[in-house]
Amino acid sequence: MGIVAKGAKCDVDGCSNDGARSLNSSKVENAGLRLRSSAKKAVLCKDHYKEWKKETKDDRELERARFDRF
């Protein structure tokens, strides 16, 4: 059972929604979201996960392109 399934709340400063995803906290902070704790994993609610995806779209595409075969 993961931390999201146990009912963890969103770790973004000022948010108290239920968590939907857990990500590496350094990747979340690099996207510009402020976290209230400094753990290894950060729990994000659905809205903040969507915001994180929009902020990191270009970086994730470049990362995937490194592993694609021609």
XYZ file of N, CA and C in Angstrom:
210
model
N 0.836 -1.176 0.000
C 0.000 0.000 0.000
C 0.882 1.240 0.000
N 0.631 2.130 -0.929
C 1.426 3.345 -1.027
C 0.887 4.451 -0.139
N 1.610 5.563 -0.123
C 1.200 6.659 0.756
C -0.057 7.349 0.256
N -0.284 7.338 -1.050
C -1.495 7.949 -1.593
C -2.710 7.108 -1.215
N -2.588 5.795 -1.288
C -3.695 4.905 -0.947
C -4.045 4.982 0.539
N -3.089 5.389 1.362
C -3.336 5.516 2.798
C -4.032 6.823 3.150
N -4.234 7.701 2.167
C -4.977 8.936 2.420
C -4.110 10.149 2.667
N -2.932 10.204 2.066
C -2.038 11.352 2.252
C -2.631 12.598 1.598
N -2.365 13.737 2.182
C -2.824 15.019 1.665
C -1.738 15.621 0.770
N -2.115 16.582 -0.039
C -1.203 17.255 -0.953
C -0.132 17.999 -0.157
N 1.135 17.904 -0.589
C 2.260 18.528 0.107
C 2.557 19.949 -0.356
N 1.802 20.480 -1.296
C 2.030 21.841 -1.773
C 1.566 22.811 -0.693
N 2.358 23.847 -0.479
C 2.084 24.833 0.561
C 0.714 25.473 0.348
N -0.168 25.376 1.344
C -1.485 25.991 1.277
C -2.574 25.120 0.687
N -2.297 23.878 0.362
C -3.291 22.982 -0.233
C -3.618 21.864 0.758
N -4.886 21.510 0.859
C -5.278 20.431 1.770
C -6.128 19.375 1.062
N -6.025 19.295 -0.253
C -6.766 18.286 -1.024
C -6.141 16.915 -0.845
N -6.900 15.878 -1.175
C -6.371 14.515 -1.115
C -5.326 14.307 -2.194
N -4.316 13.522 -1.889
C -3.251 13.250 -2.832
C -3.683 12.309 -3.936
N -3.124 12.506 -5.124
C -3.425 11.635 -6.263
C -2.176 10.932 -6.767
N -1.034 11.598 -6.699
C 0.228 11.049 -7.194
C 1.346 11.390 -6.229
N 2.390 10.581 -6.204
C 3.579 10.927 -5.445
C 4.756 10.950 -6.413
N 5.551 12.003 -6.299
C 6.688 12.225 -7.191
C 7.924 12.567 -6.377
N 9.067 12.537 -7.045
C 10.307 12.960 -6.425
C 10.190 14.442 -6.065
N 10.508 14.792 -4.826
C 10.287 16.164 -4.365
C 11.201 17.164 -5.072
N 12.386 16.761 -5.484
C 13.264 17.704 -6.183
C 12.702 18.069 -7.555
N 12.059 17.115 -8.228
C 11.439 17.411 -9.520
C 10.250 18.352 -9.358
N 9.517 18.198 -8.273
C 8.371 19.063 -8.010
C 8.839 20.483 -7.714
N 9.888 20.616 -6.914
C 10.405 21.944 -6.576
C 11.020 22.627 -7.789
N 11.652 21.869 -8.675
C 12.226 22.446 -9.890
C 11.153 22.983 -10.827
N 9.938 22.483 -10.707
C 8.837 22.955 -11.539
C 8.217 24.235 -10.988
N 8.647 24.664 -9.818
C 8.160 25.924 -9.263
C 7.105 25.782 -8.192
N 6.779 24.575 -7.790
C 5.793 24.375 -6.726
C 6.507 24.377 -5.374
N 5.959 25.110 -4.409
C 6.564 25.178 -3.079
C 5.966 24.093 -2.193
N 6.830 23.301 -1.582
C 6.390 22.217 -0.712
C 6.531 22.633 0.743
N 5.675 22.074 1.588
C 5.748 22.422 3.005
C 6.644 21.477 3.783
N 7.086 20.382 3.187
C 8.001 19.458 3.854
C 9.167 19.135 2.920
N 10.224 18.602 3.473
C 11.402 18.295 2.653
C 11.685 16.793 2.666
N 10.682 15.990 2.375
C 10.847 14.546 2.294
C 11.334 14.163 0.899
N 11.671 12.901 0.714
C 12.120 12.433 -0.598
C 10.994 12.441 -1.619
N 9.803 12.055 -1.175
C 8.646 11.994 -2.057
C 7.672 13.112 -1.703
N 7.046 13.664 -2.720
C 6.034 14.694 -2.536
C 4.720 14.168 -3.082
N 3.651 14.364 -2.333
C 2.321 13.946 -2.740
C 1.616 15.152 -3.346
N 1.055 14.960 -4.544
C 0.355 16.044 -5.226
C -1.103 15.663 -5.448
N -1.983 16.645 -5.303
C -3.396 16.438 -5.622
C -3.550 16.481 -7.143
N -4.740 16.230 -7.603
C -4.995 16.173 -9.042
C -4.689 17.509 -9.716
N -5.075 18.632 -9.092
C -4.854 19.951 -9.689
C -3.372 20.302 -9.764
N -2.627 20.039 -8.695
C -1.206 20.364 -8.698
C -0.404 19.413 -9.587
N -0.864 18.162 -9.718
C -0.210 17.237 -10.636
C -0.372 17.724 -12.072
N -1.553 18.237 -12.393
C -1.804 18.783 -13.726
C -0.908 19.998 -13.978
N -0.756 20.842 -12.968
C 0.121 22.010 -13.089
C 1.573 21.579 -13.272
N 2.008 20.539 -12.527
C 3.374 20.029 -12.651
C 3.610 19.471 -14.053
N 2.620 18.755 -14.601
C 2.753 18.209 -15.946
C 2.921 19.306 -16.982
N 2.163 20.410 -16.845
C 2.272 21.515 -17.795
C 3.644 22.183 -17.706
N 4.163 22.346 -16.500
C 5.453 23.018 -16.308
C 6.627 22.183 -16.820
N 6.521 20.872 -16.763
C 7.650 20.012 -17.114
C 7.471 19.299 -18.453
N 6.528 19.730 -19.257
C 6.238 19.035 -20.514
C 7.457 18.984 -21.436
N 8.127 20.103 -21.628
C 9.282 20.133 -22.528
C 10.421 19.263 -22.007
N 10.682 19.321 -20.721
C 11.756 18.518 -20.135
C 11.480 17.031 -20.270
N 10.236 16.637 -20.051
C 9.892 15.223 -20.161
C 9.976 14.731 -21.597
N 9.615 15.598 -22.569
C 9.732 15.209 -23.985
C 11.190 15.011 -24.367
N 12.067 15.885 -23.904
C 13.493 15.727 -24.184
C 14.047 14.467 -23.545
N 13.613 14.169 -22.352
C 14.078 12.966 -21.661
C 13.634 11.709 -22.407
N 12.392 11.692 -22.887
C 11.903 10.540 -23.642
C 12.639 10.406 -24.973
N 12.999 11.530 -25.598
C 13.664 11.497 -26.894
C 15.057 10.864 -26.776
N 15.666 10.975 -25.616
C 16.979 10.365 -25.426
C 16.907 8.859 -25.528
N 15.770 8.260 -25.189
C 15.654 6.808 -25.149
C 14.958 6.223 -26.363
N 14.407 7.052 -27.230
C 13.724 6.542 -28.412
C 14.726 6.025 -29.420
N 14.339 4.956 -30.090
C 15.173 4.418 -31.177
C 14.715 5.022 -32.486
N 15.603 5.104 -33.407
C 15.280 5.685 -34.719
C 14.631 4.679 -35.609
